[in-house]
Coordinates of C-alpha atoms and ligand atoms in Angstrom, one line a residue:
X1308 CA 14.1 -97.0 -15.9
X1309 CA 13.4 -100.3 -14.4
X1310 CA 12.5 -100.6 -10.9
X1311 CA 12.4 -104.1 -9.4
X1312 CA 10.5 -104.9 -6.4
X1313 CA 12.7 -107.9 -5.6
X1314 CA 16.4 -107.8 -6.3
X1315 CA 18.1 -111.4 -5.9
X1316 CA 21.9 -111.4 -5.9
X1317 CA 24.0 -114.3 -7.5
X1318 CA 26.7 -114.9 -4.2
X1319 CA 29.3 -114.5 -6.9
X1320 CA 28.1 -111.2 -8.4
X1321 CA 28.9 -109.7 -4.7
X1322 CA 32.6 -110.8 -5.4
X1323 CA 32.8 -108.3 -7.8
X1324 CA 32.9 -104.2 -7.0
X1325 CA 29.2 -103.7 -9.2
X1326 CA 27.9 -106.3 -7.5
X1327 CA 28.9 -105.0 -4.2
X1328 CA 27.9 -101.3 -5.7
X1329 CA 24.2 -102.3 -6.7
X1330 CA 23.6 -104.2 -2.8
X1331 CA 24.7 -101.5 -0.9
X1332 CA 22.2 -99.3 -2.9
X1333 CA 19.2 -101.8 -2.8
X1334 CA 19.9 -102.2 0.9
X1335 CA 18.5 -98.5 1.5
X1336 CA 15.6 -99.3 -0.7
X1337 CA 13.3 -100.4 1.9
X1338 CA 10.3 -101.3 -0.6
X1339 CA 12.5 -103.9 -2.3
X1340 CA 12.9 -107.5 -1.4
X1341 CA 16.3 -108.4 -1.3
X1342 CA 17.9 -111.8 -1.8
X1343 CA 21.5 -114.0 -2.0
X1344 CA 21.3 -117.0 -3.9
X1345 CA 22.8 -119.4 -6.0
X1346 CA 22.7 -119.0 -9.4
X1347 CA 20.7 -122.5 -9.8
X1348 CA 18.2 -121.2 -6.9
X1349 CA 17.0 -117.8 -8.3
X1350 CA 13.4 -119.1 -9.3
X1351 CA 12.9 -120.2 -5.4
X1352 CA 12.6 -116.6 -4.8
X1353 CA 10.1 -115.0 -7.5
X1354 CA 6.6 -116.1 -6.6
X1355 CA 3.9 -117.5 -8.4
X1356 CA 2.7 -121.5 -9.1
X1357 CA 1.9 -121.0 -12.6
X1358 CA 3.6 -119.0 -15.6
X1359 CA 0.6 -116.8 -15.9
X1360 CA 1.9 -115.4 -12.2
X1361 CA 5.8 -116.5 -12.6
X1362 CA 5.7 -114.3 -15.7
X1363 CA 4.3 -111.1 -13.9
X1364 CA 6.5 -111.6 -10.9
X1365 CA 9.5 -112.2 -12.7
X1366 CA 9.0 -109.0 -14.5
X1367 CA 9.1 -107.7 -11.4
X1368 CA 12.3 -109.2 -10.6
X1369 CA 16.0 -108.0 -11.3
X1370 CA 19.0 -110.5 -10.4
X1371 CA 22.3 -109.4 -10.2
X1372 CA 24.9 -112.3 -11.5
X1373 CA 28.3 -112.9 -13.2
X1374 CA 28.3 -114.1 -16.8
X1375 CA 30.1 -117.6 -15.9
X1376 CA 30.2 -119.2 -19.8
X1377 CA 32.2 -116.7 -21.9
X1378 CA 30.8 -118.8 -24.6
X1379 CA 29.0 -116.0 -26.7
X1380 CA 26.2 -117.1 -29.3
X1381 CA 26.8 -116.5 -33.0
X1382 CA 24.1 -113.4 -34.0
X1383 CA 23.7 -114.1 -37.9
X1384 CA 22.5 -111.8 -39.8
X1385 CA 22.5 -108.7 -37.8
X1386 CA 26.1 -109.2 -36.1
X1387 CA 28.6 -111.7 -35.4
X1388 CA 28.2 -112.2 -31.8
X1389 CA 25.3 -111.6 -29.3
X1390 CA 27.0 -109.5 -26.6
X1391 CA 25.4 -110.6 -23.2
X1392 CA 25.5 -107.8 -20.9
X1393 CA 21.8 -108.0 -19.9
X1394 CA 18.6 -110.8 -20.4
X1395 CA 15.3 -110.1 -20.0
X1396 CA 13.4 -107.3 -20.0
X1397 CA 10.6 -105.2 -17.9
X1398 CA 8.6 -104.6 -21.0
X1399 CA 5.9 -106.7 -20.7
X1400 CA 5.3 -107.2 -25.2
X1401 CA 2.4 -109.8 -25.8
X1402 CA 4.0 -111.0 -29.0
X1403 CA 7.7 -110.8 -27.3
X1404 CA 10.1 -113.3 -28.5
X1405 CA 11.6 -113.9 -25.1
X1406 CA 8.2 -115.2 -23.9
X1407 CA 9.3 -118.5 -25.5
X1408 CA 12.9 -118.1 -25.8
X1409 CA 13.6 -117.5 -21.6
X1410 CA 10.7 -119.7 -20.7
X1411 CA 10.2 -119.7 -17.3
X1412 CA 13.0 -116.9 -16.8
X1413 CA 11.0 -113.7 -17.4
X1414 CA 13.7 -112.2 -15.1
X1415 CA 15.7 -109.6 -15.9
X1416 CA 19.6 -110.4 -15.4
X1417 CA 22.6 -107.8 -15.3
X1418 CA 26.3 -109.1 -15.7
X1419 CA 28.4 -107.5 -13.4
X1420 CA 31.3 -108.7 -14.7
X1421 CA 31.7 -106.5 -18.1
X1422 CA 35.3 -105.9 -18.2
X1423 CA 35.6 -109.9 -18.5
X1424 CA 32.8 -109.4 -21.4
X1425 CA 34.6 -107.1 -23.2
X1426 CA 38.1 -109.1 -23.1
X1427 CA 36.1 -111.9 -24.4
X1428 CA 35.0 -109.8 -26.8
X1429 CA 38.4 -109.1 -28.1
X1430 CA 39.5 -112.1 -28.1
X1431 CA 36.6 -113.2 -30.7
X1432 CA 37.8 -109.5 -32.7
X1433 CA 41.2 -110.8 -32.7
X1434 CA 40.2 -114.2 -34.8
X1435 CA 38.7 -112.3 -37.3
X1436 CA 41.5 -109.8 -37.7
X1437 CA 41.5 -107.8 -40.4
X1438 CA 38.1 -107.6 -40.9
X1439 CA 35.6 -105.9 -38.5
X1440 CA 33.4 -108.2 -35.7
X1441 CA 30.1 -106.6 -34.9
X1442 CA 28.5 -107.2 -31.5
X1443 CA 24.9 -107.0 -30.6
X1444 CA 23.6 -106.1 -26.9
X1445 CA 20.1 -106.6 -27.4
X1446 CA 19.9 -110.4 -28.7
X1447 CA 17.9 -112.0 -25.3
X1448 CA 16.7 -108.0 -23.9
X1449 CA 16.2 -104.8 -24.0
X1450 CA 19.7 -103.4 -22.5
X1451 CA 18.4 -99.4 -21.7
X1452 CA 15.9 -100.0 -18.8
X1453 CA 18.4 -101.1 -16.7
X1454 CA 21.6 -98.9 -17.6
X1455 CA 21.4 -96.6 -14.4
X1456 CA 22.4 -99.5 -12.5
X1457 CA 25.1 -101.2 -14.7
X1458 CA 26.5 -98.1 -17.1
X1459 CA 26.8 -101.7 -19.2
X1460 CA 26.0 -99.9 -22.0
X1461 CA 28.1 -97.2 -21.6
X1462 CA 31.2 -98.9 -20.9
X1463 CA 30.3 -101.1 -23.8
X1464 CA 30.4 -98.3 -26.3
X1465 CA 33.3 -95.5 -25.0
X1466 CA 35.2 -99.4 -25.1
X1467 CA 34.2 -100.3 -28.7
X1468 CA 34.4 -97.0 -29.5
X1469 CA 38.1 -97.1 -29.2
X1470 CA 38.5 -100.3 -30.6
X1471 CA 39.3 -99.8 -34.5
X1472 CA 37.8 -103.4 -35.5
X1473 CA 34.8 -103.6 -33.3
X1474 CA 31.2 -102.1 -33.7
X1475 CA 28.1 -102.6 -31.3
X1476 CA 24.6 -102.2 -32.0
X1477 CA 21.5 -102.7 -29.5
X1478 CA 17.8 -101.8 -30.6
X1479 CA 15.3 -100.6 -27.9
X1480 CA 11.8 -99.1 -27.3
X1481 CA 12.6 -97.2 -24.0
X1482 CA 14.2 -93.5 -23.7
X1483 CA 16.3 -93.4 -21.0
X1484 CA 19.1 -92.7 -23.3
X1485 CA 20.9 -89.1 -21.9
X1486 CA 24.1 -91.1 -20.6
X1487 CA 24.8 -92.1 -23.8
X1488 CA 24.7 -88.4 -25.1
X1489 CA 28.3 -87.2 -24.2
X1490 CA 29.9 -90.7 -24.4
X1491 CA 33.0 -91.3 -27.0
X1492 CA 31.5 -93.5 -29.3
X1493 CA 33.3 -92.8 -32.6
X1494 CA 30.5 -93.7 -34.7
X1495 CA 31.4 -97.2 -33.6
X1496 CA 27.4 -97.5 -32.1
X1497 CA 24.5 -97.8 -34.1
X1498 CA 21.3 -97.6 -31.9
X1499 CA 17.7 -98.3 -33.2
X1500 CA 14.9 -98.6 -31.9
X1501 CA 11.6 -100.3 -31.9
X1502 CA 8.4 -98.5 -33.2
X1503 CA 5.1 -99.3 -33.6
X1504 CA 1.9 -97.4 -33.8
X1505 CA 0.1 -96.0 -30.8
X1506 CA -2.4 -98.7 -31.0
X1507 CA -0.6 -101.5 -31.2
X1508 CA 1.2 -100.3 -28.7
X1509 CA -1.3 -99.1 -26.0
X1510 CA -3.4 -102.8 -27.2
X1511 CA -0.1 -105.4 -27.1
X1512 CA 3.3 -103.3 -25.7
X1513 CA 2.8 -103.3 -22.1
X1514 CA 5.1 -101.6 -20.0
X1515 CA 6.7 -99.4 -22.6
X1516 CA 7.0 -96.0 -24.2
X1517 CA 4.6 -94.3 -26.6
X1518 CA 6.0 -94.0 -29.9
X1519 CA 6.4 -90.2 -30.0
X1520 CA 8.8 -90.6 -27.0
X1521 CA 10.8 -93.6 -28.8
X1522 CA 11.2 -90.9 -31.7
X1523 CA 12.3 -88.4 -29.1
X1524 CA 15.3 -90.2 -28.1
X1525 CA 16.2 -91.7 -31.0
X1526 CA 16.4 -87.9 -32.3
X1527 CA 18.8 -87.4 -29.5
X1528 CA 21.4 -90.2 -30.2
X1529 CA 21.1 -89.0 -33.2
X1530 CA 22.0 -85.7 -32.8
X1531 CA 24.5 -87.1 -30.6
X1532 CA 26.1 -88.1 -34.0
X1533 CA 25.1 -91.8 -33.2
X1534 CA 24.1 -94.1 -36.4
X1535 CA 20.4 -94.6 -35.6
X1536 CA 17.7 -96.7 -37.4
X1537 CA 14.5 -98.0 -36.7
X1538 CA 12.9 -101.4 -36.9
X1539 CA 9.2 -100.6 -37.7
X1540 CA 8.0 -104.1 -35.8
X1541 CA 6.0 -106.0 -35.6
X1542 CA 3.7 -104.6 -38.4
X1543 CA -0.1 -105.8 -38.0
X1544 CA -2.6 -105.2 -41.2
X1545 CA -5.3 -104.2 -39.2
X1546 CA -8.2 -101.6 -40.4
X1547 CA -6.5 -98.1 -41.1
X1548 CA -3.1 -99.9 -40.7
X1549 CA -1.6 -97.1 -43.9
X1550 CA -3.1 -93.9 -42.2
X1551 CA -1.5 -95.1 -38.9
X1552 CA 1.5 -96.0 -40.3
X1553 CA 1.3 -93.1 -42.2
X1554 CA 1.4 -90.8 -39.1
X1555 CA 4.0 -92.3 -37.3
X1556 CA 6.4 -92.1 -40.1
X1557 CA 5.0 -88.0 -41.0
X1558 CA 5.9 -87.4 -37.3
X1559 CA 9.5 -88.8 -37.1
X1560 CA 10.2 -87.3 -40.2
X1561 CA 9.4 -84.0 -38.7
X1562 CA 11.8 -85.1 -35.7
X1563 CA 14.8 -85.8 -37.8
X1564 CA 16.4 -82.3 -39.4
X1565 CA 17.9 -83.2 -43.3
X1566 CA 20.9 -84.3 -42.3
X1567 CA 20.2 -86.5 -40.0
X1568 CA 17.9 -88.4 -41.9
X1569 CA 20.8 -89.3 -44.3
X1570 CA 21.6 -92.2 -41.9
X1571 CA 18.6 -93.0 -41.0
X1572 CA 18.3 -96.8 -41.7
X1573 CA 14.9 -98.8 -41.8
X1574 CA 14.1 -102.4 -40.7
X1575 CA 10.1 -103.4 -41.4
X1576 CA 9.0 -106.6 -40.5
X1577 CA 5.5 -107.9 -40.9
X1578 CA 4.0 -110.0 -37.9
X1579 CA 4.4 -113.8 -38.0
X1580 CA 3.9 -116.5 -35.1
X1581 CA 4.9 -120.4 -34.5
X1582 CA 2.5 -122.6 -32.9
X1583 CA 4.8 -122.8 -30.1
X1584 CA 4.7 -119.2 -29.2
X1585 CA 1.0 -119.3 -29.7
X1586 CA 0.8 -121.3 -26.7
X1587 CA 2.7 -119.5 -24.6
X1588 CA 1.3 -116.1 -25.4
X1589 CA -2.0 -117.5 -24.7
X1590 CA -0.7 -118.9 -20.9
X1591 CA 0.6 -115.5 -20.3
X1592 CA -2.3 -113.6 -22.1
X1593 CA -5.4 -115.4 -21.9
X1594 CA -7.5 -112.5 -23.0
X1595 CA -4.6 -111.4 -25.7
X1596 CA -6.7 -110.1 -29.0
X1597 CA -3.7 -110.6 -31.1
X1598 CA -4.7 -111.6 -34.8
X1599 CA -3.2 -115.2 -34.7
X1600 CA -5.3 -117.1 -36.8
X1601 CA -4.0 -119.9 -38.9
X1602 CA -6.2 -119.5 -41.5
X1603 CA -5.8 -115.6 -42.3
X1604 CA -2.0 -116.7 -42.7
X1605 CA 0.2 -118.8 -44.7
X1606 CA 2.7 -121.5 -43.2
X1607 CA 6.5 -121.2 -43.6
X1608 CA 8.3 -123.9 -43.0
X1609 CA 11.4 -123.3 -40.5
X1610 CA 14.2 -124.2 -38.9
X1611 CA 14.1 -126.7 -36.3
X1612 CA 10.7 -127.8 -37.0
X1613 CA 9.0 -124.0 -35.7
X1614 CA 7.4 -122.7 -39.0
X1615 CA 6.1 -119.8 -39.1
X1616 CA 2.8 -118.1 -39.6
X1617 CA 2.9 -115.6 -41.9
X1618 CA 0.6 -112.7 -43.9
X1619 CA -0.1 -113.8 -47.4
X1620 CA 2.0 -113.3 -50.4
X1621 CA 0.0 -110.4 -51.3
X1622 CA -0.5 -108.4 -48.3
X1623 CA 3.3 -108.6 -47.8
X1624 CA 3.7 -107.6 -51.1
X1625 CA 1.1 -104.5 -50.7
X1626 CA 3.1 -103.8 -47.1
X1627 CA 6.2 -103.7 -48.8
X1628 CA 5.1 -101.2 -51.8
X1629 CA 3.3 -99.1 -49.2
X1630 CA 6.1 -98.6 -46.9
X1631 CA 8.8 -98.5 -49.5
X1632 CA 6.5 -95.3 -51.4
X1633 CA 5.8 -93.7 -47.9
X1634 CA 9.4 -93.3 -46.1
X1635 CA 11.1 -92.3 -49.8
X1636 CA 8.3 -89.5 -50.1
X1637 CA 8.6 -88.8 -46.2
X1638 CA 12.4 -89.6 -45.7
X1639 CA 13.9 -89.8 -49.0
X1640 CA 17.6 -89.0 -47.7
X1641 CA 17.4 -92.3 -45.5
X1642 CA 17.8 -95.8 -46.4
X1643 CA 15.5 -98.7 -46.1
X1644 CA 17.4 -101.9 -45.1
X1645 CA 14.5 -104.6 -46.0
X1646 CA 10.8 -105.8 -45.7
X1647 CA 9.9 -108.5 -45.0
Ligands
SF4_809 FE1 10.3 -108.0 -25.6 FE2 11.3 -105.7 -26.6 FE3 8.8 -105.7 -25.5 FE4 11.0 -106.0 -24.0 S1 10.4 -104.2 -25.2 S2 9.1 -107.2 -23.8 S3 12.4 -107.2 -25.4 S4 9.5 -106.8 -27.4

């Protein structure tokens, strides 16, 4: 669970009962600093002149705000929509996309206006009438660190779980997942989560859980009758790369009892960089050892102008025949979605 030492409060959000909720409970936190602002002002308050020290003090920062632009972002190809009931996260992930994608923002933002969310979200369900409109809640964060305070997920998924043309998915690495347990979700849900080996993880995923614990909770949800998957990501080809792999994938196939491992889904997707997030990793991270090296990779051209850096044609073509073998031989009953 996330715990802020600053909390800054959009005035707006303290129109509305969560927002009032959340400041009466910070107010008896007497470690954290507490703040009112406007929503254009919140940077005023997290300290630091550079990004190297913005970055680590915004990860230290939660704000509490109201979702003004019901506008929600198109989510191609893993949804329809991105639901936003959350941005930013406390992880602190060297190789995080939302290093360049919130910029100077590292903050982590609730909504506390979900019910308007979820009307919004209807509303977008109702153009697409009859077929079904999937939602995503972890487009711009990772929604679960901060779910004691909101219950954004919760709400989000006893609601879809009613609705007979909606579905929500969200993909996490943190555990904090026992409210979700008893929750009415219809199969409506599909949580995955984010794995990676333990040394990767102890080396470039600051902040979070070990994988062992990941595989924990996702056995719960699962259990819980939730649709659960895993995104094994970013891979790195590093020496011993297939015993470690290896491992992780022996030990949450020991996790997962037969049938639940028949809807088990898999996601693998190989490390790649642009030069842009090059950059900024190396502000942030000056002493990152992350293998970003041009010339170990190959260039894919991209949208926008941001290609990518990627492995070679052949180690992602050895990645792909090595992970493919090793889940059918560990899980067979599940199902592997792509990798790239
Ligand atoms: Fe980024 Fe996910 Fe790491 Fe959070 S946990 S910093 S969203 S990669």
């Amino acid at each position: 669970m996330f715990q802020p030492e600053r909390v800054i409060f959009e005035k707006e959000a303290l129109q509305y009962p969560l927002g009032q909720k959340l400041y009466q409970s910070f107010l008896t936190e007497s470690k954290v600093e507490l703040y009112e602002a406007a929503g254009n002002r919140i940077n005023t308050h997290i300290p630091g002149a550079g990004l190297f020290d913005k970055y680590r003090a915004g990860k230290q920062t939660l704000v509490v705000g109201v979702k003004k632009s019901l506008k929600f972002q198109t989510c191609k190809p893993s949804a329809h929509y991105q639901l936003p009931i959350v941005s930013g996260c406390m992880g602190q992930c060297e190789y995080c996309y939302l290093n360049t994608q919130l910029g100077d923002k590292p903050f982590v933002k609730v909504h506390v206006n979900i019910e308007e969310i979820l009307e919004q979200a209807m509303k977008y369900t109702r153009e697409r009438v009859p077929n079904i409109t999937i939602f995503e809640g972890s487009a711009t964060s990772d929604p679960v660190p901060v779910e004691n305070y909101t219950n954004a997920l919760s709400k989000c998924i006893t609601y879809f779980g009613e609705q007979e043309l909606t579905r929500f998915r969200f993909v996490s690495k943190y555990t904090d997942v026992d409210s979700l347990l008893k929750l009415k979700h219809n199969g409506h849900t599909e949580i995955r989560f984010s794995i990676n080996t333990e040394r990767i993880i102890q080396n470039y995923e600051h902040h979070t859980p070990k994988a062992v614990h990941r595989i924990e909770a996702a056995a719960k949800v699962a259990r819980s009758g939730y649709p659960v998957g895993f995104l094994i990501a970013p891979v790195f080809l590093y020496e011993n790369w297939k015993e470690e792999y290896t491992d992780l994938i022996s030990y949450l196939s020991e996790q997962f009892s037969k049938n639940l491992c028949s809807t088990l889904t898999f996601e693998v997707i190989s490390h790649r960089y642009t030069l842009r997030a090059k950059d900024r990793i190396f502000e942030v991270f000056p002493e990152t050892k992350l293998p970003m090296e041009e010339k170990d990779r190959v260039f894919q051209y991209g949208q926008f102008g941001y290609g990518k850096y990627k492995y070679t044609k052949d180690q992602l073509k050895e990645m792909e025949q090595f992970f493919t073998e090793v889940i059918k031989r560990k899980i067979p009953e599940s199902k592997i979605l792509y990798i790239i």
